[in-house]
Structure formats: C-alpha cells, structure tokens
Short mmCIF file of C-alpha atoms and ligand atoms in Angstrom, two decimals:
data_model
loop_
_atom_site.label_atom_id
_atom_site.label_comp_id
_atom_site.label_asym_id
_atom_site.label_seq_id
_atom_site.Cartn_x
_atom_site.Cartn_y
_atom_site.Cartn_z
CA UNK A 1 119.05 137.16 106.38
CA UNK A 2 117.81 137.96 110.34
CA UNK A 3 115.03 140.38 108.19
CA UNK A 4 113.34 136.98 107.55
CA UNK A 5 112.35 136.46 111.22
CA UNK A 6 110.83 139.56 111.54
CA UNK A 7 107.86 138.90 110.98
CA UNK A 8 107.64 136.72 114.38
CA UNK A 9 108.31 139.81 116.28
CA UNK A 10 105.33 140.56 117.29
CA UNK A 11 105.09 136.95 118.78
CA UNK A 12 108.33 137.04 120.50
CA UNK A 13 107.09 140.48 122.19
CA UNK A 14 104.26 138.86 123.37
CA UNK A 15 105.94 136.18 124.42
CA UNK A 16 108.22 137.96 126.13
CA UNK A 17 105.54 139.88 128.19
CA UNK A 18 103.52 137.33 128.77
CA UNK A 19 106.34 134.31 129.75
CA UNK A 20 103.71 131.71 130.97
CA UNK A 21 105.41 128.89 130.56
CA UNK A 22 102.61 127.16 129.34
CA UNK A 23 104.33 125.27 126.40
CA UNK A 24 106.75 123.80 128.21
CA UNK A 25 104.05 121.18 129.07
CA UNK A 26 104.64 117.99 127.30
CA UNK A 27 107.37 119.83 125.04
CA UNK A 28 109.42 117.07 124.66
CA UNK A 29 113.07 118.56 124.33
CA UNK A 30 111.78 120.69 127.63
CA UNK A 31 110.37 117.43 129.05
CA UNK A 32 113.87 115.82 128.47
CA UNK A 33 116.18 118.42 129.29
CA UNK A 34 114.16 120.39 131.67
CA UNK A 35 115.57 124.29 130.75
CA UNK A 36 113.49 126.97 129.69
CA UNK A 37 115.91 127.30 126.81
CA UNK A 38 114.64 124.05 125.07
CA UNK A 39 110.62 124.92 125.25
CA UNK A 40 109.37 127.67 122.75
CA UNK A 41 109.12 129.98 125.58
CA UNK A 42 113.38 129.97 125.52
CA UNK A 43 113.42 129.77 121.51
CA UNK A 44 111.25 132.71 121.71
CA UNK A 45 113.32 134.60 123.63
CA UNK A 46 116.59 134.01 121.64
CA UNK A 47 114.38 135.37 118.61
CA UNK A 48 113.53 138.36 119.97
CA UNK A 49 117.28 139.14 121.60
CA UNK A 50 118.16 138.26 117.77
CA UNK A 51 116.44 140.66 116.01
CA UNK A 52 117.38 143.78 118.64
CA UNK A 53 121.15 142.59 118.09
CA UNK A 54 122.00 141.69 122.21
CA UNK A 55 122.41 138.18 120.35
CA UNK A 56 124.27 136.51 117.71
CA UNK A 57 123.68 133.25 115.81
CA UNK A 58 126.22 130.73 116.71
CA UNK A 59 126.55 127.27 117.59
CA UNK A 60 125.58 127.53 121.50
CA UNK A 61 122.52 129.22 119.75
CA UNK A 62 122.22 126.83 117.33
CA UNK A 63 121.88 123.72 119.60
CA UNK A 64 118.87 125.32 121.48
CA UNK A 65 117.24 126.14 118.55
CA UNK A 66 117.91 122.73 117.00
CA UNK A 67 116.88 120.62 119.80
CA UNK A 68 113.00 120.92 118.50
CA UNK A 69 111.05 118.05 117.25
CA UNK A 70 108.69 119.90 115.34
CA UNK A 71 105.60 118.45 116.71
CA UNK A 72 103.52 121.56 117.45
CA UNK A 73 102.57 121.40 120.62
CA UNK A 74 103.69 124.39 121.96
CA UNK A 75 101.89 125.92 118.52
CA UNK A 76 98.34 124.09 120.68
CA UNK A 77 99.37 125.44 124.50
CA UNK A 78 100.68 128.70 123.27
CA UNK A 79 97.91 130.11 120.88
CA UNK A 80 101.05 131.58 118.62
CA UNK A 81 102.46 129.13 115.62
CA UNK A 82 105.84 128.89 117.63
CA UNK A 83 106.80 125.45 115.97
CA UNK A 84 106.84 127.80 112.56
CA UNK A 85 109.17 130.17 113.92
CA UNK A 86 111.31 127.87 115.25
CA UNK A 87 111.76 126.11 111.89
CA UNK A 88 112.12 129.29 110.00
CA UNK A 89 115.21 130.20 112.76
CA UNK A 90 116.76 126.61 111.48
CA UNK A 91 116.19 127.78 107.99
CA UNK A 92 118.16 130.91 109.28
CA UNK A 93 121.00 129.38 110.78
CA UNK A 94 121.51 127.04 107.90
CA UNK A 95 121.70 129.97 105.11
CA UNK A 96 124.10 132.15 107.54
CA UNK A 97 126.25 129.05 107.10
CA UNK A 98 126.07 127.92 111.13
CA UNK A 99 126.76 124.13 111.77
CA UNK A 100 123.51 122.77 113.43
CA UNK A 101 125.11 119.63 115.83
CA UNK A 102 126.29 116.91 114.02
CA UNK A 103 123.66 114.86 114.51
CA UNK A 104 121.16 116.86 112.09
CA UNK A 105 124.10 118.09 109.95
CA UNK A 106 124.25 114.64 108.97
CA UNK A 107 120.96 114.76 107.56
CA UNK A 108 121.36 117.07 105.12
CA UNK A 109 125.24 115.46 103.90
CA UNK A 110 123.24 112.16 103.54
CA UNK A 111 120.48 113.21 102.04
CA UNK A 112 122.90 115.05 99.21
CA UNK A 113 125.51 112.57 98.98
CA UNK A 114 123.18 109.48 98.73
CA UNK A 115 119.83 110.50 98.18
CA UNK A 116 118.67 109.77 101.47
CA UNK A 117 119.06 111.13 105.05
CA UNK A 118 120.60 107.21 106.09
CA UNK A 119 123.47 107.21 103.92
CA UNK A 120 121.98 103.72 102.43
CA UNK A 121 123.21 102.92 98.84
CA UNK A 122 120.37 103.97 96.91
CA UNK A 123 120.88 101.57 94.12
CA UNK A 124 119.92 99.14 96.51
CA UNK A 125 116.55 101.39 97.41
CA UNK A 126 115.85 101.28 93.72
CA UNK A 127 116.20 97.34 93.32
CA UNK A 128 113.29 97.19 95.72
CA UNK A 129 111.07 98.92 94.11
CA UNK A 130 111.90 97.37 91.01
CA UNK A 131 111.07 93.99 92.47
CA UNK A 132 107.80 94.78 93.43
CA UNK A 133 105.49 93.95 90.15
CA UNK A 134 103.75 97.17 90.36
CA UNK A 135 106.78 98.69 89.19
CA UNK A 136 106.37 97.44 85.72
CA UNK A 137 102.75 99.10 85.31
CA UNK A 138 102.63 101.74 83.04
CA UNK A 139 99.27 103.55 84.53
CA UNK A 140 97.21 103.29 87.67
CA UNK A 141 95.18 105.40 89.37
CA UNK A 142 97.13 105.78 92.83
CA UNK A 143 100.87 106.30 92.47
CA UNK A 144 102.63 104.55 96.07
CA UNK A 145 105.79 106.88 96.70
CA UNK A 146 107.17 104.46 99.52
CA UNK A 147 109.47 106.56 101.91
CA UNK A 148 112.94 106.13 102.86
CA UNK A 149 112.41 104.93 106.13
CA UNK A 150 110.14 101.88 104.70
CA UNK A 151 112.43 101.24 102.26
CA UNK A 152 116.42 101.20 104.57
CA UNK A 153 114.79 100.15 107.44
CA UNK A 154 110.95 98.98 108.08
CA UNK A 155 110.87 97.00 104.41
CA UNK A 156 108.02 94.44 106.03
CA UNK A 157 106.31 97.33 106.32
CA UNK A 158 105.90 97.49 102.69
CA UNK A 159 104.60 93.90 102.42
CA UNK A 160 102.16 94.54 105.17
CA UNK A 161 100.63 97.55 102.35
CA UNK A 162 101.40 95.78 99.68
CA UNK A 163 98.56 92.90 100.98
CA UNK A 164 96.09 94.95 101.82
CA UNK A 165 96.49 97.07 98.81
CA UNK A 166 95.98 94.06 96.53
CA UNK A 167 93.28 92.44 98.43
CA UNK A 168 91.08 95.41 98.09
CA UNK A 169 91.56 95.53 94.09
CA UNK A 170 93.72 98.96 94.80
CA UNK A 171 94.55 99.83 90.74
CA UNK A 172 98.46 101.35 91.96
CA UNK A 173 101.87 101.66 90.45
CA UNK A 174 104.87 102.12 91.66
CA UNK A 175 107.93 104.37 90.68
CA UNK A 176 110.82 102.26 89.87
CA UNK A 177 113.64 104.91 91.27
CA UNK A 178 113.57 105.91 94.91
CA UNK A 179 114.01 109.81 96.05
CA UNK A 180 113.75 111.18 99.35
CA UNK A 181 110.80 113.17 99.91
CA UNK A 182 113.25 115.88 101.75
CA UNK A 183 111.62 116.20 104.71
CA UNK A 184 114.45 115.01 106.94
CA UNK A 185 116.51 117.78 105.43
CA UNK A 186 113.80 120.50 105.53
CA UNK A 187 113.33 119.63 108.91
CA UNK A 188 116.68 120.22 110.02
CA UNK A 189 116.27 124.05 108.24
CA UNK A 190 118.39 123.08 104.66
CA UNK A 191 115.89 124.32 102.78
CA UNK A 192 118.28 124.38 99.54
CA UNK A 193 118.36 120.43 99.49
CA UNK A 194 114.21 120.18 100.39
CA UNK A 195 114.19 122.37 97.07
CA UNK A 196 116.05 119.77 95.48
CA UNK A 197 114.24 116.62 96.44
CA UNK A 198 110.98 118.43 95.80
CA UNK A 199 112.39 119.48 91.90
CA UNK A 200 113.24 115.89 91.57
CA UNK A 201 109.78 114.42 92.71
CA UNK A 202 107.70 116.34 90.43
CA UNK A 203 109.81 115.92 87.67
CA UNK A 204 109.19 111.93 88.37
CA UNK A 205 105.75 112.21 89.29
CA UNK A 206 104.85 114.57 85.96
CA UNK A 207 106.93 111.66 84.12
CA UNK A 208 104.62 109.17 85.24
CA UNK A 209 101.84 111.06 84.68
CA UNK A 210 101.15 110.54 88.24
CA UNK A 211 98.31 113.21 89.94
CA UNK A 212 97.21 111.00 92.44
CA UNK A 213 100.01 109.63 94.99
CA UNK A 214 99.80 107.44 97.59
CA UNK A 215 101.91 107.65 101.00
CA UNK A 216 102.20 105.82 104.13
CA UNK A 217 104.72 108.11 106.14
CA UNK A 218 103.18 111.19 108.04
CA UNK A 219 106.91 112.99 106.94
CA UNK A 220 106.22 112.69 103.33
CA UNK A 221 102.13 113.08 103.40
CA UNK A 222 103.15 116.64 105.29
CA UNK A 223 105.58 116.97 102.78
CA UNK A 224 103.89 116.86 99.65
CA UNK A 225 100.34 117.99 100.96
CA UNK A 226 101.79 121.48 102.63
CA UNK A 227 105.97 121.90 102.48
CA UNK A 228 106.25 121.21 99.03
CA UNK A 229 103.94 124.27 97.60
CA UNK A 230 105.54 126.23 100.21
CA UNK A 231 109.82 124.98 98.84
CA UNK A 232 108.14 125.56 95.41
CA UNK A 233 106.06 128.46 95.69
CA UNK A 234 103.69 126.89 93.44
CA UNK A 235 100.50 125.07 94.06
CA UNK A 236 100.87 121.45 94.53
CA UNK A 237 100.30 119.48 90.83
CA UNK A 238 99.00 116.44 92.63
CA UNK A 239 96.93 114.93 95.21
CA UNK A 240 98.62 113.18 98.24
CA UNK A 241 96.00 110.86 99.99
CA UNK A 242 97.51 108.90 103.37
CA UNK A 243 97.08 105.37 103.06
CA UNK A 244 94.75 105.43 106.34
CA UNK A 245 92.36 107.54 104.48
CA UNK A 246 92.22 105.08 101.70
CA UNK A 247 91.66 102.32 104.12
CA UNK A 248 89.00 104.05 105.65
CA UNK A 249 87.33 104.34 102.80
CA UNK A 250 88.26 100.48 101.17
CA UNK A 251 86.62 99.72 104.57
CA UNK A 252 83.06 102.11 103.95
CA UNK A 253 83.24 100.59 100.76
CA UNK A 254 83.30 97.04 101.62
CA UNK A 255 85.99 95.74 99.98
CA UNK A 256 88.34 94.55 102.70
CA UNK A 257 87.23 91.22 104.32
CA UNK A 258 88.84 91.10 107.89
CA UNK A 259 88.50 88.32 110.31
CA UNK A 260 88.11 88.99 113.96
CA UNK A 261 91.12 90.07 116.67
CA UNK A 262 90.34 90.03 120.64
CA UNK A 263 92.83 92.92 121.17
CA UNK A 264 92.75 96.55 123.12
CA UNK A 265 94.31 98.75 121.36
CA UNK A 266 95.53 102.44 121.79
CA UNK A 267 96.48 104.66 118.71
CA UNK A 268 99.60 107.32 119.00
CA UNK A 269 98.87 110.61 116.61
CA UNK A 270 102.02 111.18 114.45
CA UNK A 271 102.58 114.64 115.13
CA UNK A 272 102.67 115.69 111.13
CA UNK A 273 99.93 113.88 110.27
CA UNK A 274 97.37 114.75 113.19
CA UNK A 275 98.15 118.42 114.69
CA UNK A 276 100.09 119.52 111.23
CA UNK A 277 97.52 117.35 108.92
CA UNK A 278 94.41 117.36 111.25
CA UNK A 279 93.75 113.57 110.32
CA UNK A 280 92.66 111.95 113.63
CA UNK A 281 89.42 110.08 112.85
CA UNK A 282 90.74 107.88 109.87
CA UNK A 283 92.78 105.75 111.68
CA UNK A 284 90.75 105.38 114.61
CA UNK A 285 87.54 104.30 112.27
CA UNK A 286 90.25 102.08 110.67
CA UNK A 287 91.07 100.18 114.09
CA UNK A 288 87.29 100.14 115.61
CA UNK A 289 86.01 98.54 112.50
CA UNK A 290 88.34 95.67 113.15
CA UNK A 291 85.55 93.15 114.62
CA UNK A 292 86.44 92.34 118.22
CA UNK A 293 89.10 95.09 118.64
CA UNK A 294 88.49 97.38 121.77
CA UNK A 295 89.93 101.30 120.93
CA UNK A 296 91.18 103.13 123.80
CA UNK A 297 92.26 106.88 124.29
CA UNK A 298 95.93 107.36 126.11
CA UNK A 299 95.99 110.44 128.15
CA UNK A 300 97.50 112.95 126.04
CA UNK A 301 95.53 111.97 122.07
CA UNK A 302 94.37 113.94 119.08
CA UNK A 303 95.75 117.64 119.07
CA UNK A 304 97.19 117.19 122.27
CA UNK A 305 98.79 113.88 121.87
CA UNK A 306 102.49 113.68 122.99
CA UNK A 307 105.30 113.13 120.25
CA UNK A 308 107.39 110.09 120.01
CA UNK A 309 110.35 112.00 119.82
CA UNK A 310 111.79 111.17 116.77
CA UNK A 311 111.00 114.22 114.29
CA UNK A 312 112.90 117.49 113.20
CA UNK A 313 116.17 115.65 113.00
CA UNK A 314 116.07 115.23 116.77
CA UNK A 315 116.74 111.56 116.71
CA UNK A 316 120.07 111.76 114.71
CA UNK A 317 121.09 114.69 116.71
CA UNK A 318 119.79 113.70 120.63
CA UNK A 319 119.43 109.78 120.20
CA UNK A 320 119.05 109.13 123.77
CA UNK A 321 116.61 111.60 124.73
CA UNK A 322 114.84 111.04 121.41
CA UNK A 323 114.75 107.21 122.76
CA UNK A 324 113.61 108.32 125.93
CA UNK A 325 110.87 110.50 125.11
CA UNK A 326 109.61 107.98 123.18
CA UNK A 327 109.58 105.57 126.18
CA UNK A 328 108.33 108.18 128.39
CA UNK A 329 105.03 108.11 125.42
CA UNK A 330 104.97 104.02 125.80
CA UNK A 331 104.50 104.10 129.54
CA UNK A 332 101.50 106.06 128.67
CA UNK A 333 100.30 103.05 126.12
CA UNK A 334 100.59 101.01 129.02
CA UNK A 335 98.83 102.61 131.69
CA UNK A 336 95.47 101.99 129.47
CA UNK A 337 96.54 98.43 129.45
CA UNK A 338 95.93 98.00 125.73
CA UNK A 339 98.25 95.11 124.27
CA UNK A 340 99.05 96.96 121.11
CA UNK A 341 100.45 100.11 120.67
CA UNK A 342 98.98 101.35 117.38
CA UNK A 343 100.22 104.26 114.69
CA UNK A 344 100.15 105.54 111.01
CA UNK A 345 104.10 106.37 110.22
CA UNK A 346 107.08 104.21 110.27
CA UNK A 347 109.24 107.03 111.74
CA UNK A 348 107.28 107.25 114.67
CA UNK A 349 106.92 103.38 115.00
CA UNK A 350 110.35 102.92 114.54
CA UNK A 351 111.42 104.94 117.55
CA UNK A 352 108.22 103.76 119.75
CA UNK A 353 109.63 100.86 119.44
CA UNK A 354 113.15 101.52 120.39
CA UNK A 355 111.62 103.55 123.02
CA UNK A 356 109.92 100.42 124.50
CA UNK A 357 112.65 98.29 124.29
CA UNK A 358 114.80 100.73 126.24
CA UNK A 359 112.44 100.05 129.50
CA UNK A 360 111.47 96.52 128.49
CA UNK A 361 108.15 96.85 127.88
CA UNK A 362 106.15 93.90 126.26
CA UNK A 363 103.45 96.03 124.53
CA UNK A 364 103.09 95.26 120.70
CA UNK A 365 103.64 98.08 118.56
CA UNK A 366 102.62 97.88 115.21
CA UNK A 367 101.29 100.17 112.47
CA UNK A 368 98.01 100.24 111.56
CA UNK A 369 98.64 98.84 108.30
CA UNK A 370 100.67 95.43 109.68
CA UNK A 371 97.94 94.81 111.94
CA UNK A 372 95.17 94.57 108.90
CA UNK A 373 97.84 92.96 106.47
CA UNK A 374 97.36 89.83 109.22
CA UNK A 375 93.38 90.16 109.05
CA UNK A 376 92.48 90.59 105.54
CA UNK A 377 91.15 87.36 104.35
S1 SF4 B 401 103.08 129.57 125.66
FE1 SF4 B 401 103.66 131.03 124.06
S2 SF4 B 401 103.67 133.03 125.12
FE2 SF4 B 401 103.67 131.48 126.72
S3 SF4 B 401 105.87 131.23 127.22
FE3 SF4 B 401 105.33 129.67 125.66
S4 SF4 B 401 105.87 130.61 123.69
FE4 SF4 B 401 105.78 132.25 125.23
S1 SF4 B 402 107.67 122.08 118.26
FE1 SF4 B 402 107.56 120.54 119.90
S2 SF4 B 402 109.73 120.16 120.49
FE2 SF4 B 402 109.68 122.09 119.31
S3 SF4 B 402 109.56 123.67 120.90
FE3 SF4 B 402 107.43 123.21 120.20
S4 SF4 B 402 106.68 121.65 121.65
FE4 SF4 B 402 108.92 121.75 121.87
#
C-alpha cells in the first residue's frame, strides 16, 4: 500500500536536499502550531523516511499528517504539488486501517451512518428540499445540488440563492433527496466512502437527466469538477458551473437589477475554488458591479490568499486552531478597513465567522450571494 507514494519520491528527495522552509509561510497548521512537522516541509520528510522503512505509519504519524487543511499553499511557495501528496498519505493511512484523530474520523462515521459528515437526520435534509417548489419540476436547464453545510447549518443561505436565482428568470430544479457530495470524507483520506457518495450522485443526477448542475460550495464545485473523475476514473458526465460564475454572467447579461450599497468590501478566496479551481475574477466582477460598492485587496488574495482554516477535516479534528486561523485571516479583513468581509462558500463563511467572533470583531461577513439577495430589486 506504501508503493502508492512512490511516486512523490522524487519530491521528498528534493525536498529533503533542498529544506527551505519556504512553505511554512502562511501554512496554516505551521502558522498555528509553529513545528516544522505540521508545514509540508515536515510531511515531506515523514514521506520520504516512509518509503526507505526508518518510519512506520502510526497514529503519532498520523496526527502530523492529518493536521493539513488542504489549501495548497505550500503547492504555490514550494513549486512541488505537496498538498497532493499529503492527501494521497491520508488516503494511505486510511486503507492501512490507522485511526486519523477523532476529530476527522468522525467525518467519515457520519458521513456513512447518516449521509452526511454532521450526523444531522437526513430525512430532515430531504424535507427541505422538498419544500422548495423547484423540487417538483420535472426539467430545467441548471440542476442546484445544495450542499450539506447549506442545508444543517447556513439554510438562509439558500434563500439568499434562491432570490437571486428567481429574479434573474434562472430555469433550475432541484433534487428532492439530499447526498453528501463526499468531500468531507475524501478530504480526511476515506476514499472508499468519497467512492460511495460519488456512485450515488451520478446515479441521481443521470436520473434526473441532469448534465448541467449548479453549486454554491467551493467543497462540492472541487468535488464534482476534478475529485469525482479522479474517485471514478471516468470522465465527469456533467457540467458543474459555481453559482458566482452564473452571476457573473446574469450580471453581463443584464438581467439582475441591483440597487446601490455605500460599502468597502474585501473578498476571501476559498482555497478549493481559487488556487484548486483558479476562479478569482468572477466574484470580484460580481462585487465591483454592485453600484457604489468599493473592492479592496487584503494582503495575502488570489493564489496566495490565506485559508480560513476550516478545510481537510481540520475543523472537526483541531477546532480551536481551525477557529483561530480563521481569526488570524479576519484581522487581515480589518486592517483594509472594509465593513464586509466577503466570500463564495459557506464552509469558509461559516468558520470566518466563528473566527471573528472569537476576537470580537464587528466586521460583516457575508457571502457573496446574501449580499445581492438584499440588492436585487
Ligand atoms: S517549500 Fe517544498 S522543498 Fe522547500 S521545504 Fe517546503 S516542501 Fe520542502
Ligand atoms: S495544504 Fe495547506 S495546511 Fe496542508 S501543508 Fe500545505 S499549506 Fe499547510
């Protein structure tokens, strides 16, 4: 099972001459817990100690290796897709059967005992969507897969789309049974489950008849746009568009009405949608065309933009420091003294927000989608 990380040897060597350090900067676990260990440069080095046997995988090993948000910036700094390597090793240690922290163990249990990675009943996930009067459609031409995270625990979220969706004439349907994407569980290396969820998604999708789908999370847009053809060895049978990129283009097409807002505003990058989607300009062009709204850059934006904190399991298996990595990527929000703190996935606003909260900071965070829902006339 180790023969699968061999082809990252070559990295690890390299790494292991070269040593520079240099994506430990703005890695959050390394930013957090401030050992070598946690950055790529440490994961790197328990890879190549792996695969010449002065290392085994166990549960010390496990918790290093674990302790990875997946945001890719050490893939930027270093030059090397470390962030890949370091997923496949959690794909690794899941197989050989050792317990990732339980934390992101509880993930995967979730995600297999209840269909999602919060342990919510799902019936309850499936009366939503059956509420909603696009479930009743028989054929659109956008299918809205609505995420787990917007449905157990950002549901205005959906009413905020939902708006804007049906102001700008949006011909959409909804599936009337909810189904993790899997990318909670993927994340977290169970790869068997992913397989699962992704089985289960195309079956539903190729019941609807569905080709096109419509998502609003940057876990499931990553999901079915890369991950899935990757779980299924397969080319994807459908085309995932992110709701930002439809708005920028309801917006080119002149179809949303939106009255004015006297706001600065600064947008944070969800790491799987901008450095593992490359989809940066769509929602700033979203936010500037918002008449009387002011865009401003943090610091750290586009491919180099910090992460929130919350991905790769890391906030059900490090809540603190996933809370305070997130806080540490609000005081940067604030320092350009915008009043709203803008982004494009629920994940990542949920934990902004809990990251603000945690240091009492007034700035407004919204998604981009809730701030339009209030402006479309
Ligand atoms: S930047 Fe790359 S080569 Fe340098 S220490 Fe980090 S992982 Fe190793
Ligand atoms: S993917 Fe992100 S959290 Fe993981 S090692 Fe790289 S920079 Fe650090």
């Amino acid at each position: 099972m180790i023969d699968r990380l061999e082809k990252y040897e070559d990295w690890a060597r390299a790494c292991m001459h070269v040593r520079c350090g240099f994506c430990r900067e703005n890695c959050p676990a390394y930013s957090q817990m401030q050992l070598d260990s946690y950055a790529a440069k440490g994961k790197m080095t328990i890879l190549y100690h792996l695969l010449r046997g002065r290392l085994q995988l166990d549960e010390t090993i496990a918790e290093r290796v674990f302790a990875c948000t997946s945001c890719g910036l050490c893939d930027v700094a270093c030059g090397y897709n470390q962030s890949e390597a370091i997923h496949e090793m959690k794909a690794v240690l899941c197989k050989q059967g050792v317990a990732p922290p339980e934390g992101y163990r509880k993930i995967s249990t979730s995600t297999r005992e209840s269909g999602n990675p919060y342990s919510a009943n799902s019936a309850e996930g499936d009366t939503v969507l059956q509420s909603l009067s696009e479930s009743k459609l028989s054929s659109a031409d956008y299918t809205l897969f609505l995420g787990c995270t917007q449905i157990y625990r950002e549901s205005e979220e959906i009413d905020s789309l939902l708006k804007i969706l049906r102001a700008a004439g949006v011909s959409f349907r909804i599936p009337n049974e909810q189904i993790c994407c899997g990318s909670p569980a993927y994340r977290v290396g169970d790869e068997f489950q992913a397989f699962e969820q992704a089985k289960r998604i195309t079956t539903l999708f190729e019941s609807m008849q569905s080709d096109k789908i419509l998502v609003s999370c940057a876990g499931c847009y990553r999901m079915f746009s890369n991950d899935f053809k990757l779980l299924m060895n397969d080319e994807s049978r459908f085309k995932t568009t992110h709701t930002i990129e439809l708005l920028q283009e309801l917006i080119k097409q002149k179809r949303l009405k939106i009255s004015p807002l006297n706001a600065t505003i600064t947008y944070h990058d969800p790491c799987h949608l901008g450095r593992h989607s490359g989809l940066y300009d769509a929602p700033r062009q979203v936010l500037s065309s918002i008449p009387g709204v002011r865009l401003v850059e943090m610091e750290w934006n586009r491919k180099f933009a910090k992460c929130c904190g919350a991905g790769g399991g890391f906030r059900a298996g490090k809540v603190e420091d996933s809370i305070a990595i997130a806080a540490n990527r609000v005081q940067e929000a604030k320092a350009t003294e915008a009043s709203i703190l803008a982004t494009a996935c629920p994940f990542c606003l949920r934990n902004l927000r809990d990251g603000a909260a945690s240091i009492d900071s007034k700035i407004k965070i919204e998604s981009v989608e809730s701030i339009l829902a209030k402006l479309v006339l």
